[in-house]
Coordinates of C-alpha atoms in Angstrom, one line a residue:
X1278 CA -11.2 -24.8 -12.0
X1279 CA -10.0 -21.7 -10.6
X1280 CA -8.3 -21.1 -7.0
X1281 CA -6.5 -18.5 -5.7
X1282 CA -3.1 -20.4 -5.6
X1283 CA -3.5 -20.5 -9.7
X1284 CA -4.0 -17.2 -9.6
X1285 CA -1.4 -16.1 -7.0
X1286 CA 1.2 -18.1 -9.3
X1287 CA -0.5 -15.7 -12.8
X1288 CA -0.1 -12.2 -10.9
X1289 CA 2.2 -11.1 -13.7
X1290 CA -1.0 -12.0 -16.1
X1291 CA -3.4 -9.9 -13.8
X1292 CA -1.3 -6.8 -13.3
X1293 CA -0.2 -6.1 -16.7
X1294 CA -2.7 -3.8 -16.5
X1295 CA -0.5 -2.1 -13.8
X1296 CA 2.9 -1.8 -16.0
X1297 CA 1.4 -1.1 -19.2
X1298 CA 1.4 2.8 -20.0
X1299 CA -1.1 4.1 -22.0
X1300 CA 0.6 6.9 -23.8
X1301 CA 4.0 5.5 -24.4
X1302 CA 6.6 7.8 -25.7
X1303 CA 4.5 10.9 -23.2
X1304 CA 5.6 12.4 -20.0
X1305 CA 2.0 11.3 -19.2
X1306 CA 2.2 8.6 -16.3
X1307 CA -1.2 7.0 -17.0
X1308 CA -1.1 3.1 -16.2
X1309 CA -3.6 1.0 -18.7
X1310 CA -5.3 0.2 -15.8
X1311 CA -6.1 3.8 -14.8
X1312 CA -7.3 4.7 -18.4
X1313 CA -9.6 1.7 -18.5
X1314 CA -11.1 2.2 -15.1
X1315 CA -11.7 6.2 -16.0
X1316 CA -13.5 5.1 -19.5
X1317 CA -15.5 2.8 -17.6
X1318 CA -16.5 5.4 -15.2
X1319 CA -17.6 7.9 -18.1
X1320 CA -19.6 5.3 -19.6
X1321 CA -21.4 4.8 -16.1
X1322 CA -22.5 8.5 -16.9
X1323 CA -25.2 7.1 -19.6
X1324 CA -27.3 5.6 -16.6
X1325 CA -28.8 8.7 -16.4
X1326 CA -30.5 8.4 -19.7
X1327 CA -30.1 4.7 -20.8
X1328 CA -30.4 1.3 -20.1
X1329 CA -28.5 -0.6 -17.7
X1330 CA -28.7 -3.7 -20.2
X1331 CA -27.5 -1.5 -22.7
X1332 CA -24.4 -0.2 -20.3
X1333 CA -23.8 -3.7 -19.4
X1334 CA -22.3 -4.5 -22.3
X1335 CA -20.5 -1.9 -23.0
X1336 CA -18.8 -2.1 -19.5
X1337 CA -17.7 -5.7 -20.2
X1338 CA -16.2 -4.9 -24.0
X1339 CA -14.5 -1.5 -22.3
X1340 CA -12.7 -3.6 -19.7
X1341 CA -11.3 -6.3 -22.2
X1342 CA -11.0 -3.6 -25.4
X1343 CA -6.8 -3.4 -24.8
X1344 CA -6.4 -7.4 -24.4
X1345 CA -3.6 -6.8 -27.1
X1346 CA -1.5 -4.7 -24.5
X1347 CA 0.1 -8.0 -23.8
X1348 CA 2.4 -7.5 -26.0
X1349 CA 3.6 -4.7 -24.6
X1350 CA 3.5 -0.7 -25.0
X1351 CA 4.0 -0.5 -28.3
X1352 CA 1.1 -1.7 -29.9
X1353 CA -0.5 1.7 -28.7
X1354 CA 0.9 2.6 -32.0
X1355 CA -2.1 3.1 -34.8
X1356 CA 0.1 1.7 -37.3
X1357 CA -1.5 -1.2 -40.3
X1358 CA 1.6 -3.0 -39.7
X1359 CA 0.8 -3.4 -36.3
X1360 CA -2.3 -3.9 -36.0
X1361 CA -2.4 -7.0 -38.4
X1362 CA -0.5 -8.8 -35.2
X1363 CA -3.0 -7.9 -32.6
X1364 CA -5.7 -10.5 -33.2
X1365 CA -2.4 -13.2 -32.9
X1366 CA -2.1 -11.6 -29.8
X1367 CA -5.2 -11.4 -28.3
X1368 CA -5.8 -15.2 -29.3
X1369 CA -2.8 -16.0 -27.0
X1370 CA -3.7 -13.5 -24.1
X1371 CA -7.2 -15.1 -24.7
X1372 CA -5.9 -19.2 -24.0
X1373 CA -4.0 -17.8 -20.9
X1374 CA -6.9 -16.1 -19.1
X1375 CA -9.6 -18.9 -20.4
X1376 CA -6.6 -21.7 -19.2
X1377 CA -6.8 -19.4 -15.7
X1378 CA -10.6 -18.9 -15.0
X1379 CA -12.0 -21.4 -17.7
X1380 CA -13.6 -18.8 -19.2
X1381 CA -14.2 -21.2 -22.6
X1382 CA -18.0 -20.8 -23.7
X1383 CA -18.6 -19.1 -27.0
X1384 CA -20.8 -16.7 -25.9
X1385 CA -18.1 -15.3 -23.5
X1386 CA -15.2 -15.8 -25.3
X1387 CA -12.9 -12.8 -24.4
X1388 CA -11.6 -12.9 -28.5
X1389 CA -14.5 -12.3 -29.3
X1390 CA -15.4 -9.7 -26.6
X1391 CA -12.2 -8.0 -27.7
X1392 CA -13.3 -8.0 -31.3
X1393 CA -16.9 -6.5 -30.7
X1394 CA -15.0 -3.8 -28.6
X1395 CA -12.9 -2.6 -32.1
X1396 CA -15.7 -1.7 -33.3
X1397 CA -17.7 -0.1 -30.9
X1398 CA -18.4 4.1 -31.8
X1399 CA -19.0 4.9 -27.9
X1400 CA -15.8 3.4 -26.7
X1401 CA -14.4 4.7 -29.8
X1402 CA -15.5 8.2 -29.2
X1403 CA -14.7 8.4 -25.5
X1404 CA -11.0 7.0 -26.6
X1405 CA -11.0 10.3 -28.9
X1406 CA -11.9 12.2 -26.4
X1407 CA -9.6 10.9 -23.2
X1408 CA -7.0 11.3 -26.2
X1409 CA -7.4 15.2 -27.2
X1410 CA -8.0 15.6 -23.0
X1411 CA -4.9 13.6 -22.1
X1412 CA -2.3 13.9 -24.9
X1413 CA -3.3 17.0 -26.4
X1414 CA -4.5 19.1 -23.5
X1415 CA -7.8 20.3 -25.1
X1416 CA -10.2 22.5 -23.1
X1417 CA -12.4 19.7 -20.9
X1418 CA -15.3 21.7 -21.4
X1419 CA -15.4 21.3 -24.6
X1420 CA -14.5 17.5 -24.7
X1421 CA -17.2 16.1 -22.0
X1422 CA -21.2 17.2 -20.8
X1423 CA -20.9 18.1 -17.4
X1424 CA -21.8 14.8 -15.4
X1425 CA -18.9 13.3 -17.8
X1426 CA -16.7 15.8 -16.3
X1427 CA -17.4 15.4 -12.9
X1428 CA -17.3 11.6 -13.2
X1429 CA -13.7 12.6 -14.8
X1430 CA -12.6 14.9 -11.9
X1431 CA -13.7 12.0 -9.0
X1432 CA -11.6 9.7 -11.4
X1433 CA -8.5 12.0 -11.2
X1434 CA -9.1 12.2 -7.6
X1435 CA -9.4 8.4 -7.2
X1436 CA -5.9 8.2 -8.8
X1437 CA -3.8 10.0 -6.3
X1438 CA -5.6 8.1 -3.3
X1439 CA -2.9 5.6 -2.2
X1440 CA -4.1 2.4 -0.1
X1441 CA -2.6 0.9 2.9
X1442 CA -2.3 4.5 4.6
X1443 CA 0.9 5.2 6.8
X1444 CA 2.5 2.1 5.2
X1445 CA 5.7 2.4 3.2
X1446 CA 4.9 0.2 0.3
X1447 CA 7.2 -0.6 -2.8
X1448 CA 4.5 -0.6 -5.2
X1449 CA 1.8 1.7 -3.9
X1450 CA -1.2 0.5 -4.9
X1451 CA -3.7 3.7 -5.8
X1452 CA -7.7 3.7 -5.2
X1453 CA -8.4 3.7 -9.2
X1454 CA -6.5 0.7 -9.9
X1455 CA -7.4 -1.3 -7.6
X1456 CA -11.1 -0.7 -8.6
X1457 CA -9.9 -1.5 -11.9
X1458 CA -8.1 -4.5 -10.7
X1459 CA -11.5 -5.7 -8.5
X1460 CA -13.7 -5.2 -11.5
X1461 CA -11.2 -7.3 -14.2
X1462 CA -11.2 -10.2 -11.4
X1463 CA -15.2 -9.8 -10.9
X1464 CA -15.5 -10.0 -14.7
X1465 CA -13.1 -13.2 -15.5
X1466 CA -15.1 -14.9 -12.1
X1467 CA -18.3 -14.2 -13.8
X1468 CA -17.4 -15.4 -16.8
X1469 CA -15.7 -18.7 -15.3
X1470 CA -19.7 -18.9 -13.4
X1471 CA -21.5 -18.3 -16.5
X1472 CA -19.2 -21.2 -18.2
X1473 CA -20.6 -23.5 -15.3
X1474 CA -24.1 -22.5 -15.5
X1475 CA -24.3 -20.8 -12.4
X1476 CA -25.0 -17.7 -13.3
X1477 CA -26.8 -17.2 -16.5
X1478 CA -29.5 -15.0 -15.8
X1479 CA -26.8 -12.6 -15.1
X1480 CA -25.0 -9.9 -17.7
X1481 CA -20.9 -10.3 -16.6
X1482 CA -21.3 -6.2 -16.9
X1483 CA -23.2 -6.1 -13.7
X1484 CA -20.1 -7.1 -11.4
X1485 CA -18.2 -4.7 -13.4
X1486 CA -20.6 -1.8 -12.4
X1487 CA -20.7 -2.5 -8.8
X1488 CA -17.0 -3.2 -8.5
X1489 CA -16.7 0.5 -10.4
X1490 CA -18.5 2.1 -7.4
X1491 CA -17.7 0.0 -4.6
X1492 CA -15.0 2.1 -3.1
X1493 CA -16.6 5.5 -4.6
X1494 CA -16.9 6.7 -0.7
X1495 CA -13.0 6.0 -0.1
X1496 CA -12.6 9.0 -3.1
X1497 CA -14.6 11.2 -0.7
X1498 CA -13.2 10.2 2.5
X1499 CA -9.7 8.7 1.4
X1500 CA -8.4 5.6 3.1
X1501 CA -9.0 4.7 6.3
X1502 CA -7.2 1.6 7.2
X1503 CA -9.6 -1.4 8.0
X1504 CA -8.7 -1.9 11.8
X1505 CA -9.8 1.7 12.9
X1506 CA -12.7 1.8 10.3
X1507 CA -14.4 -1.5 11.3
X1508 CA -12.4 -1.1 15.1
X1509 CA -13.9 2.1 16.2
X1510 CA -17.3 2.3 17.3
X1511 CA -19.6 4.3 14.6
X1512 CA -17.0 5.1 12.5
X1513 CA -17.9 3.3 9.5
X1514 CA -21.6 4.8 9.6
X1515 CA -20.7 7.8 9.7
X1516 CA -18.3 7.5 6.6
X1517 CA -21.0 5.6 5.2
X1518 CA -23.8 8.1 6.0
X1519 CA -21.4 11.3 4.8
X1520 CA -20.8 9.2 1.2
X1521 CA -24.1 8.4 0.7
X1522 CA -25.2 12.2 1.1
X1523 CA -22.2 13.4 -0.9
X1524 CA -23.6 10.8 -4.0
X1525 CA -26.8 11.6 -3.6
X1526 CA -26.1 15.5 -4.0
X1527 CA -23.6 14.9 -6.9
X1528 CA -24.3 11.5 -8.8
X1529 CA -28.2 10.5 -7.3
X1530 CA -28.0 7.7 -10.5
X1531 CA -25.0 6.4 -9.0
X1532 CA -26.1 5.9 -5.3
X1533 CA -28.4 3.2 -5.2
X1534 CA -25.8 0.9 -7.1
X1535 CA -22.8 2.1 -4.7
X1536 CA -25.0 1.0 -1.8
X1537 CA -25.7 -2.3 -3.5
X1538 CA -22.5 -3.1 -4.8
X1539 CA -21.6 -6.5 -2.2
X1540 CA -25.3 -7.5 -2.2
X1541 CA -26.5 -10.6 -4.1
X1542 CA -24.7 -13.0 -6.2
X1543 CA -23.3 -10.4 -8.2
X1544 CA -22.2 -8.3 -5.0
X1545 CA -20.8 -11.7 -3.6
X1546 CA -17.9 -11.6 -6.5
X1547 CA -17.1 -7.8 -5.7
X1548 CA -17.2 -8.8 -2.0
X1549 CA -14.7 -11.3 -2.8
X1550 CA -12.3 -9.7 -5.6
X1551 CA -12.3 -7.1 -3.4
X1552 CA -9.9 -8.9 -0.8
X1553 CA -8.8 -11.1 -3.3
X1554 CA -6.9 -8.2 -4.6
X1555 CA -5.2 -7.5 -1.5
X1556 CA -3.8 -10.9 -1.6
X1557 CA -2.4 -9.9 -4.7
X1558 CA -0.6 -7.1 -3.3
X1559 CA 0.3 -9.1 0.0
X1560 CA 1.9 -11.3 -2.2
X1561 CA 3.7 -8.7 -4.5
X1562 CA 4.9 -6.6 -1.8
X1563 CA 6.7 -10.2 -0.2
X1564 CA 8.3 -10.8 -3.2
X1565 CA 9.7 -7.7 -3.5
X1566 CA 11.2 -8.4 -0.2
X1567 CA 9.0 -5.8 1.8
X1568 CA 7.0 -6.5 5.1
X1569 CA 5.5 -3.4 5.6
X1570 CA 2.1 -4.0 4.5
X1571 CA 1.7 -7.1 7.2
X1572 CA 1.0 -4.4 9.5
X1573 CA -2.1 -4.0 8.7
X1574 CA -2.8 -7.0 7.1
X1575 CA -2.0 -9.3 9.7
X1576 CA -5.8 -10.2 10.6
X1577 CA -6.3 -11.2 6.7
X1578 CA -6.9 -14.8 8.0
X1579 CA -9.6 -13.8 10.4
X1580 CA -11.7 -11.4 7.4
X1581 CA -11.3 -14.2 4.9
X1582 CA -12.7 -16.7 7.4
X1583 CA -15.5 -14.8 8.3
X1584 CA -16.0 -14.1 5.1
X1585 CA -16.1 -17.9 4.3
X1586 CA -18.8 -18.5 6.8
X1587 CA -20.7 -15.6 5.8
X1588 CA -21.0 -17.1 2.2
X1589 CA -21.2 -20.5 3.7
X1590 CA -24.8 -19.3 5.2
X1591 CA -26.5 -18.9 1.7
X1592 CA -27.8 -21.1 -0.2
X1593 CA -26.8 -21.8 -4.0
X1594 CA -23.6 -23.3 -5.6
X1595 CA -22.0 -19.9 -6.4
X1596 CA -22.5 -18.9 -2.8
X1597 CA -20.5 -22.9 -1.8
X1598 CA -17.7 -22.1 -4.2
X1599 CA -16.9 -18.8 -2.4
X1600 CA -17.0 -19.9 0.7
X1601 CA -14.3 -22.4 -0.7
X1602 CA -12.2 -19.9 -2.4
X1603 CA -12.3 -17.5 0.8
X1604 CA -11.3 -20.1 3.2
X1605 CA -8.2 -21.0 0.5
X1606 CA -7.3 -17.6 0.3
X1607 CA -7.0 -17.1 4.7
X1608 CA -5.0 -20.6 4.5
X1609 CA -3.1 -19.2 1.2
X1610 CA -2.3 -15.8 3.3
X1611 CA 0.3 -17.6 5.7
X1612 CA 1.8 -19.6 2.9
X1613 CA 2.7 -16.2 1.3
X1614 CA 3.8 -14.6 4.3
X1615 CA 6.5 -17.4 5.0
X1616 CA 7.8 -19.5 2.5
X1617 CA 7.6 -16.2 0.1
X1618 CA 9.8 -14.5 3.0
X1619 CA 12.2 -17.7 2.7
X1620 CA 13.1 -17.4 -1.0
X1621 CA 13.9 -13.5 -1.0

């Protein structure tokens, strides 16, 4: 089953995402990550008109469509040759990531997600037209409707917001990927759940939509470090209260899922990923041989644990299990912090 020490051991198999470019050969720095979390975002555009079981879907084959990028940047090429290899590919990325979050019913199985994305015409259209915007530099305008292009323009923004303010990190970790990096870790939890029959009555597309907007106010505000935004008295209302007024002015469709995004079972794996992923970059940043970012991580322990008992007070066996995994990850935190530290 999975635990965060399986997964702390697979951060290479995470963050691929992170070192994959998307335009190889470009002077276009756009990690895979990035491109997948600003597709995702455009198709959160159609819940003004459709569906959300119909975006669901969608949002779970979008996040999964470049499973092939394991092999590395150059099967971005749209070559026959090429492309023959990829379902080879995917079948091997798919065994490591089922092996990792036992992610092996047939209804879920990420081959087969990654095959139904191929062929997809929306994702196909929006890769046409992040392609003409990115590589070929044609007019936005004339690419995207207008609530695409402002979804676009709050993506672009979310790019350039680095994390961990007034830290000097080795790998900076950036606001859009790590929404990307919560929603991928949401999804492959969801899917491990579903496998267990926890969670059936649930579409693994929801986590993905809430962990798309769950930092959307951080891309108004920017990032205030967690001690002073949970430390100083009425601070986090007020961002709050100034996000939600800024949504509801410019994305109203969007505002009621941003405020819901860590409620319910759903919420719960957001809630979780969420600080899961800053384990991740605890633990890269260690290897790397840097100690900066235990500044203001140092009370990691403490949010995991009350986080743990916080699960621990709802009722369910999803709820139990993350109350498990959050207590492993606080005990997990000091075992990267020191014997990491030893081996640099």
């Amino acid at each position: 089953m999975f635990n965060t020490q399986t997964l702390i051991s697979s951060i290479e198999t995470i963050r691929f995402y992170r070192a994959v470019k998307r335009y190889p050969a470009s002077n276009i720095s756009l990690s895979l990550g990035d491109y997948v979390a600003i597709r995702s975002l455009l198709l959160l555009s159609k819940l003004r008109t459709t569906s959300q079981k119909e975006i669901y879907p969608l949002l779970l084959r979008s996040f999964f469509k470049e499973l092939h990028a394991y092999a590395g940047e150059f099967v971005f090429m749209d070559q026959a040759k090429l492309t023959s290899y990829y379902p080879s590919f995917v079948q091997e990325v798919s065994l490591r990531l089922d092996a990792l979050f036992s992610t092996s019913s047939h209804k879920y199985k990420l081959a087969s997600i990654w095959e139904e994305a191929q062929s997809d015409m929306v994702l196909a259209t929006l890769d046409h037209k992040l392609d003409q915007y990115f590589l070929y530099g044609q007019d936005e305008t004339a690419l995207f409707d207008a609530e695409e292009l402002k979804l676009l323009k709050l993506a672009e923004r979310m790019r350039h917001i680095r994390r961990y303010s007034g830290v000097v990190l080795i790998t900076n970790d950036f606001l859009l990927e790590h929404t990307h990096e919560v929603g991928l870790l949401s999804a492959l939890m969801m899917l491990s759940y579903q496998d267990n029959g926890w969670m059936d009555d649930l579409n693994p597309g929801v986590v993905i939509a809430k962990a798309l907007v769950h930092d959307l106010d951080e891309a108004i505000y920017g990032d205030v470090i967690r001690p002073v935004k949970y430390g100083v008295e009425g601070l986090r209302q007020c961002l709050e209260d100034l996000s939600r007024e800024y949504l509801q002015n410019s994305f109203p469709y969007l505002t009621g899922l941003w405020t819901r995004a860590k409620s319910g079972e759903s919420g719960a794996l957001v809630k979780f990923a969420d600080l899961l992923s800053v384990l991740l970059e605890i633990y890269e940043e260690r290897t790397l041989g840097s100690s900066y970012i235990l500044k203001t991580t140092k009370d990691y322990p403490i949010y995991m644990n009350q986080l743990s008992e916080f699960f621990q007070s709802r009722r369910g066996p999803l709820w139990n299990r993350l109350s498990q995994l959050s207590e492993e990850a606080g005990l997990l935190y000091n075992t990267v912090i020191k014997d990491v530290g030893k081996n640099l």
